[in-house]
Short mmCIF file of C-alpha atoms in Angstrom, two decimals:
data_model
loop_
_atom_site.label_atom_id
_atom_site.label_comp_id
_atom_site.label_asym_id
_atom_site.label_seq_id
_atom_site.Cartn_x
_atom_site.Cartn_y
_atom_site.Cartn_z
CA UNK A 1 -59.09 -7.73 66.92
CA UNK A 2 -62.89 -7.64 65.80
CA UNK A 3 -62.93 -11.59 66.00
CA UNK A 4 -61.33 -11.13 69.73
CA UNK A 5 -64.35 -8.53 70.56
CA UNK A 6 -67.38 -11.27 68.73
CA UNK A 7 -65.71 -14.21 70.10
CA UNK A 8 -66.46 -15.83 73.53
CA UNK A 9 -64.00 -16.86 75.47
CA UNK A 10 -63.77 -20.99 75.54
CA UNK A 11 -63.81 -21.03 79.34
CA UNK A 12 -65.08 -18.59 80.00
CA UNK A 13 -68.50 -18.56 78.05
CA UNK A 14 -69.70 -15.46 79.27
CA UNK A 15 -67.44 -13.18 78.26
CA UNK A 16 -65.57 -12.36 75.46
CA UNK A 17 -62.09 -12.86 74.32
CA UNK A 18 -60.99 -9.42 74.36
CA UNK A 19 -62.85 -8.91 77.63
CA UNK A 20 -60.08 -11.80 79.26
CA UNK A 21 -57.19 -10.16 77.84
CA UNK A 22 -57.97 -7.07 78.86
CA UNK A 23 -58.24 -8.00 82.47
CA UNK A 24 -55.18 -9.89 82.16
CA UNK A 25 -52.96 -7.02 80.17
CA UNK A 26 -51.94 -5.80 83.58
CA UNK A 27 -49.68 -8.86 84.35
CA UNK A 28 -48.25 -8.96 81.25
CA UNK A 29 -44.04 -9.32 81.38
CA UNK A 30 -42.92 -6.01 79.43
CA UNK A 31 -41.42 -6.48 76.11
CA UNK A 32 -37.53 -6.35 77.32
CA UNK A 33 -35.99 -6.37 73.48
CA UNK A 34 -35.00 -8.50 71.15
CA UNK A 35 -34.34 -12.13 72.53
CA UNK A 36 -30.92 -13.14 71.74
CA UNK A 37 -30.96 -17.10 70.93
CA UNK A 38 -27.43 -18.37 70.61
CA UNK A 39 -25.25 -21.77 71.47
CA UNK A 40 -22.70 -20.75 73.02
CA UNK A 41 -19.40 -23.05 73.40
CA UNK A 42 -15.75 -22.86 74.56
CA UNK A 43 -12.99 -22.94 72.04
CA UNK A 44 -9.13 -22.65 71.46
CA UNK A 45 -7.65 -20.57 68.37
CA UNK A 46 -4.80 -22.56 66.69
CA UNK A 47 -1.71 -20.68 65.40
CA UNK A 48 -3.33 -20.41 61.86
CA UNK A 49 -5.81 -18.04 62.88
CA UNK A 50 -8.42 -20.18 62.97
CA UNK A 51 -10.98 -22.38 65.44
CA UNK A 52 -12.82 -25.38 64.73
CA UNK A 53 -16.69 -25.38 65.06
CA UNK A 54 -19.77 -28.14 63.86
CA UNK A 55 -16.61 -29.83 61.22
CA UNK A 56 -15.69 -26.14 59.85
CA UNK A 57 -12.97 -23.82 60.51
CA UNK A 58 -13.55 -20.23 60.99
CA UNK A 59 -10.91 -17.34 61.35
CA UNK A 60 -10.10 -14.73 63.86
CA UNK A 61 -8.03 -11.70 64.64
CA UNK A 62 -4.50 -12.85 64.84
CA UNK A 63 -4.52 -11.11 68.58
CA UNK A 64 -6.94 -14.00 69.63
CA UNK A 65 -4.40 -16.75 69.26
CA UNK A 66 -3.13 -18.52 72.36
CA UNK A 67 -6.22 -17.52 74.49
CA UNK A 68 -9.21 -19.28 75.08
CA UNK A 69 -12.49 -17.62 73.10
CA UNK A 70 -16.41 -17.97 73.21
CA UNK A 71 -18.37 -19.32 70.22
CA UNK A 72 -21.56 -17.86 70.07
CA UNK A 73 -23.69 -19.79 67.49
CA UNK A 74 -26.58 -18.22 65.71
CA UNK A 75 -29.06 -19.59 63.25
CA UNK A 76 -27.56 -17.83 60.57
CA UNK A 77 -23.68 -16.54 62.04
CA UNK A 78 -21.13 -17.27 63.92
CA UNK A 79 -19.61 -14.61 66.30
CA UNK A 80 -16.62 -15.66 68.47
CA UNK A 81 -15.92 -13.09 71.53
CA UNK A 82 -12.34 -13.20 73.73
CA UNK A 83 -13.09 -11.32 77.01
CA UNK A 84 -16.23 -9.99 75.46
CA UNK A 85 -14.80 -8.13 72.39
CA UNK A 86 -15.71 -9.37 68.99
CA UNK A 87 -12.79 -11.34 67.45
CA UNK A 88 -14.30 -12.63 64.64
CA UNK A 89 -18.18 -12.76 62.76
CA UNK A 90 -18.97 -14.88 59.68
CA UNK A 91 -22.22 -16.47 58.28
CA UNK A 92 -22.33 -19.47 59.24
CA UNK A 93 -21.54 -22.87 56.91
CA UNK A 94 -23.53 -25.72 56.79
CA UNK A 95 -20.89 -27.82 54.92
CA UNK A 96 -18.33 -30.07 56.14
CA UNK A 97 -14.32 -29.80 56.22
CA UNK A 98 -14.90 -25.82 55.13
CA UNK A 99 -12.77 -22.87 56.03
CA UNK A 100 -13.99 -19.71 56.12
CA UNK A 101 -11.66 -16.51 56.09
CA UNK A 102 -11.86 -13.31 56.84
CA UNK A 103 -8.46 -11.50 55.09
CA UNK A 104 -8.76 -8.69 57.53
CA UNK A 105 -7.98 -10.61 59.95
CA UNK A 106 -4.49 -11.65 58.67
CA UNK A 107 -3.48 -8.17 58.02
CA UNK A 108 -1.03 -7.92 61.11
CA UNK A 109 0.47 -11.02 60.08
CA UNK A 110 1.40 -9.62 56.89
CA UNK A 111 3.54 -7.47 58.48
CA UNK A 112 5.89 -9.93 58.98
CA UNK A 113 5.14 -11.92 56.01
CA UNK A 114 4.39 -9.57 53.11
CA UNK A 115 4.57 -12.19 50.52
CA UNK A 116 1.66 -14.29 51.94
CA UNK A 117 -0.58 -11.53 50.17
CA UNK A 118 0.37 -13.12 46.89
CA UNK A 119 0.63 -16.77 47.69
CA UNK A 120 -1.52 -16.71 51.38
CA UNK A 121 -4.93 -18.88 51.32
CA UNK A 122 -6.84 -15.83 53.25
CA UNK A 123 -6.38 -13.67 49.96
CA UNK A 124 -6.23 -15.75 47.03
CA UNK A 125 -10.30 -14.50 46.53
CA UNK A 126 -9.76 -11.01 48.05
CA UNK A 127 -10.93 -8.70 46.13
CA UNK A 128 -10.85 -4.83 47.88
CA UNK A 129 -12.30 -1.40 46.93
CA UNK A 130 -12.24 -0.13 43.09
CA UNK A 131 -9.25 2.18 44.03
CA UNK A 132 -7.10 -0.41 46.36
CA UNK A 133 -7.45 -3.03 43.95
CA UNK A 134 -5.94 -0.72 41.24
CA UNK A 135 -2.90 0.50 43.36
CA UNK A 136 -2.57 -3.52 44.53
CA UNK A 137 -2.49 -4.06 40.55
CA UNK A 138 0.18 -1.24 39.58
CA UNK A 139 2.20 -2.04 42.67
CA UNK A 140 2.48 -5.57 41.96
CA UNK A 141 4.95 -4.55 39.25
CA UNK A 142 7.47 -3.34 42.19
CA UNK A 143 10.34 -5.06 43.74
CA UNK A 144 8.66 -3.90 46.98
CA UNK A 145 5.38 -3.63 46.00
CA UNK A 146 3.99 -6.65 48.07
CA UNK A 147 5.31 -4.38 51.27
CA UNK A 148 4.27 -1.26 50.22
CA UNK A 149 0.84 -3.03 49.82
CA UNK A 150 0.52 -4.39 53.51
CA UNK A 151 1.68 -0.78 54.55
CA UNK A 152 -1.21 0.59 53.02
CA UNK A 153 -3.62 -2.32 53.77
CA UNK A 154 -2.21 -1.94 57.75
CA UNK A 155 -4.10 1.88 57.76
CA UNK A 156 -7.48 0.14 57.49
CA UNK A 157 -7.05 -1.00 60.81
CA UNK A 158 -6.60 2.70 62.06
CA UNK A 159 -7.71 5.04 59.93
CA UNK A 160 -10.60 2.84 58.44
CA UNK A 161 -11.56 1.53 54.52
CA UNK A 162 -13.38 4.18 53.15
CA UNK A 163 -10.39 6.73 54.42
CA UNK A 164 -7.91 4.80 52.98
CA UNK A 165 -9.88 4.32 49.71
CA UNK A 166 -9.90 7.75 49.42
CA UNK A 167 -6.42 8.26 49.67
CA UNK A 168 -5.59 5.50 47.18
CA UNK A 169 -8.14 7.66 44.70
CA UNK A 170 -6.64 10.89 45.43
CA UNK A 171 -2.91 8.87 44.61
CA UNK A 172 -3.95 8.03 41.18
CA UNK A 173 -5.91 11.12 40.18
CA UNK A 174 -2.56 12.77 40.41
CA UNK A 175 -0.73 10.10 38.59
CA UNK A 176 1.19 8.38 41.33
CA UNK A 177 0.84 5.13 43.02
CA UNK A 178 3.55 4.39 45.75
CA UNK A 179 2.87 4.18 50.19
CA UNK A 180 4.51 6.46 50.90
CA UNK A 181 2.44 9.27 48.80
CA UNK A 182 -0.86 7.18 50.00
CA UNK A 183 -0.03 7.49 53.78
CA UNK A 184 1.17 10.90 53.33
CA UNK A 185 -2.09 11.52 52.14
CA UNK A 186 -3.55 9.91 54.92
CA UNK A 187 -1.52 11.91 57.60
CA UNK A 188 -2.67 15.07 56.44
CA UNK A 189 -6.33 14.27 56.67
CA UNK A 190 -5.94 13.28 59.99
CA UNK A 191 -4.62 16.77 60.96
CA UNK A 192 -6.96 19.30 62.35
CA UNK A 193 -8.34 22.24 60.45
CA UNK A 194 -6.87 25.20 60.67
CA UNK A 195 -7.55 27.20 64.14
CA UNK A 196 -9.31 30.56 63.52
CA UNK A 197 -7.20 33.77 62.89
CA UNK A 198 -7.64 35.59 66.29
CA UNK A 199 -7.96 39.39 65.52
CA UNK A 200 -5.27 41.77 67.24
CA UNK A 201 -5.76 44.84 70.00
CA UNK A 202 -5.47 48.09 68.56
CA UNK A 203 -3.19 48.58 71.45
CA UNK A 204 -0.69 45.41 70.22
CA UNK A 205 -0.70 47.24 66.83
CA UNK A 206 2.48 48.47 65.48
CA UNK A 207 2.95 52.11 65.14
CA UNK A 208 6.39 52.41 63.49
CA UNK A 209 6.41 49.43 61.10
CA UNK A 210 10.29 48.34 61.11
CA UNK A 211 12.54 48.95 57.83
CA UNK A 212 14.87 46.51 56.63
CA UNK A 213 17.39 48.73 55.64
CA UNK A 214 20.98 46.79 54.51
CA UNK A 215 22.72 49.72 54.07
CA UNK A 216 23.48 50.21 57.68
CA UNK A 217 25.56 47.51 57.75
CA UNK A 218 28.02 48.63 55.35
CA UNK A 219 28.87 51.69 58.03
CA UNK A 220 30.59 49.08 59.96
CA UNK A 221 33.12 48.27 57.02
CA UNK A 222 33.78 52.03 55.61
CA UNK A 223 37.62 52.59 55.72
CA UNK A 224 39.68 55.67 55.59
CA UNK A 225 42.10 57.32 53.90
CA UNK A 226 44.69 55.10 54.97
CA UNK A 227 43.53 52.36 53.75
CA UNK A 228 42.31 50.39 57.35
CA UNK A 229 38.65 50.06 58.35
CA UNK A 230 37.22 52.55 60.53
CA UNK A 231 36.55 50.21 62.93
CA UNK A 232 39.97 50.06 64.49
CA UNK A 233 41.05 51.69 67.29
CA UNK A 234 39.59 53.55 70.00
CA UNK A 235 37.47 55.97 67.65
CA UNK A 236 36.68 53.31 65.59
CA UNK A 237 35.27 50.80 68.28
CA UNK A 238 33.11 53.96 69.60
CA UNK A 239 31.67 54.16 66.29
CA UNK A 240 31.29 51.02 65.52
CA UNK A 241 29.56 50.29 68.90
CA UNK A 242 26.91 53.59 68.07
CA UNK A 243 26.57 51.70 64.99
CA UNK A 244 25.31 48.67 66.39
CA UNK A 245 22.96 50.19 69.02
CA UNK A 246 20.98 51.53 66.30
CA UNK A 247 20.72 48.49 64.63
#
């Protein structure tokens, strides 16, 4: 800026630099944001999850298959929209005949397929959260533990990672590692606290507090000297029916 003020202006000899821009600050275009410099292209998503883009493969949500999708193409990423939602983001390769995964998208899938989380390309690298990856390790012992995991891993999608981390956490601090205990956990945090106690009117109050008293009931099954409860006949229904009202 001191140069600007010193300096004359090269067409203007005699004034300076800073004098110019000044004068021409008023018809400046105001600074609208960040530009956002992309390619953008058409593409297809094949039934693998996956689109083809400058001789790599790139995945997407599983819900993005069969419909046509946008490719935006950054310097550094890749983002591919589908009726302007986000279907899929990854840094972008520079290689040739690469694919690049994304497990989370392939979740859904596993519900269908819970043993493509052992043997599935998307995961053979996956590695998850400190406590996930422990309950995927101790449930990989289980008949059923490939299942249980995609039940667990399917409550990202809702409830989000760092909830379900928790829960997995809170599941082996106390010793047990199973879905149904982890989304049990998970259900109760999504409960609301409880409401506030709302104080009673003195004039709802109670001023005989009622007695549970047993006893009365045995009145009802007295018998007399004959050996037949005093609830039969006339006299006997009358009583028992005073009985009863006072109950």
């Amino acid at each position: 800026m001191p140069n600007a003020k010193a300096r004359r202006h090269p067409e203007q000899g005699e004034r300076t630099i800073w004098d110019v821009f000044e004068e021409e600050r008023a018809s400046f275009i105001p600074y609208a944001g960040r530009f956002d410099g992309y390619h953008c292209i058409p593409a297809s998503v094949s039934k693998t999850c996956t689109l083809r883009f400058d001789n790599n493969k790139y995945s997407v949500l599983s819900s993005a298959v069969g419909r046509p999708v946008e490719i935006h193409a950054y310097a550094d990423r890749i983002v591919i929209r589908q009726d302007g939602a986000v279907v899929g983001e990854h840094a972008r390769s520079f290689g040739r005949n690469e694919v690049v995964y994304d497990p989370w998208h392939y979740v859904p899938v596993l519900a269908r397929k819970p043993n493509g989380l052992r043997n599935g390309a998307p995961f053979r690298e996956w590695v998850l959260p400190s406590a996930m990856e422990k309950v995927r390790r101790k449930l990989g012992a289980a008949d059923d533990g490939d299942r249980q995991m995609v039940s667990i891993l399917t409550c990202v999608l809702t409830d989000g990672l760092s909830a379900v981390e928790s829960a997995c956490q809170e599941a082996l601090e106390h010793g047990v590692c199973s879905a149904a205990v982890i989304l049990n956990i998970l259900a109760r945090s999504r409960d609301p606290a409880a409401g506030t106690i709302l104080s009673i009117p003195q004039a709802l109050t109670l001023a005989h507090e009622p007695v549970a008293d047993c006893a009365r009931y045995d009145s009802l099954r007295r018998t007399n000297s004959h050996g037949t409860h005093r609830g039969t006949g006339t006299d006997g229904s009358a009583e028992a029916l005073r009985n009863a009202q006072r109950l």
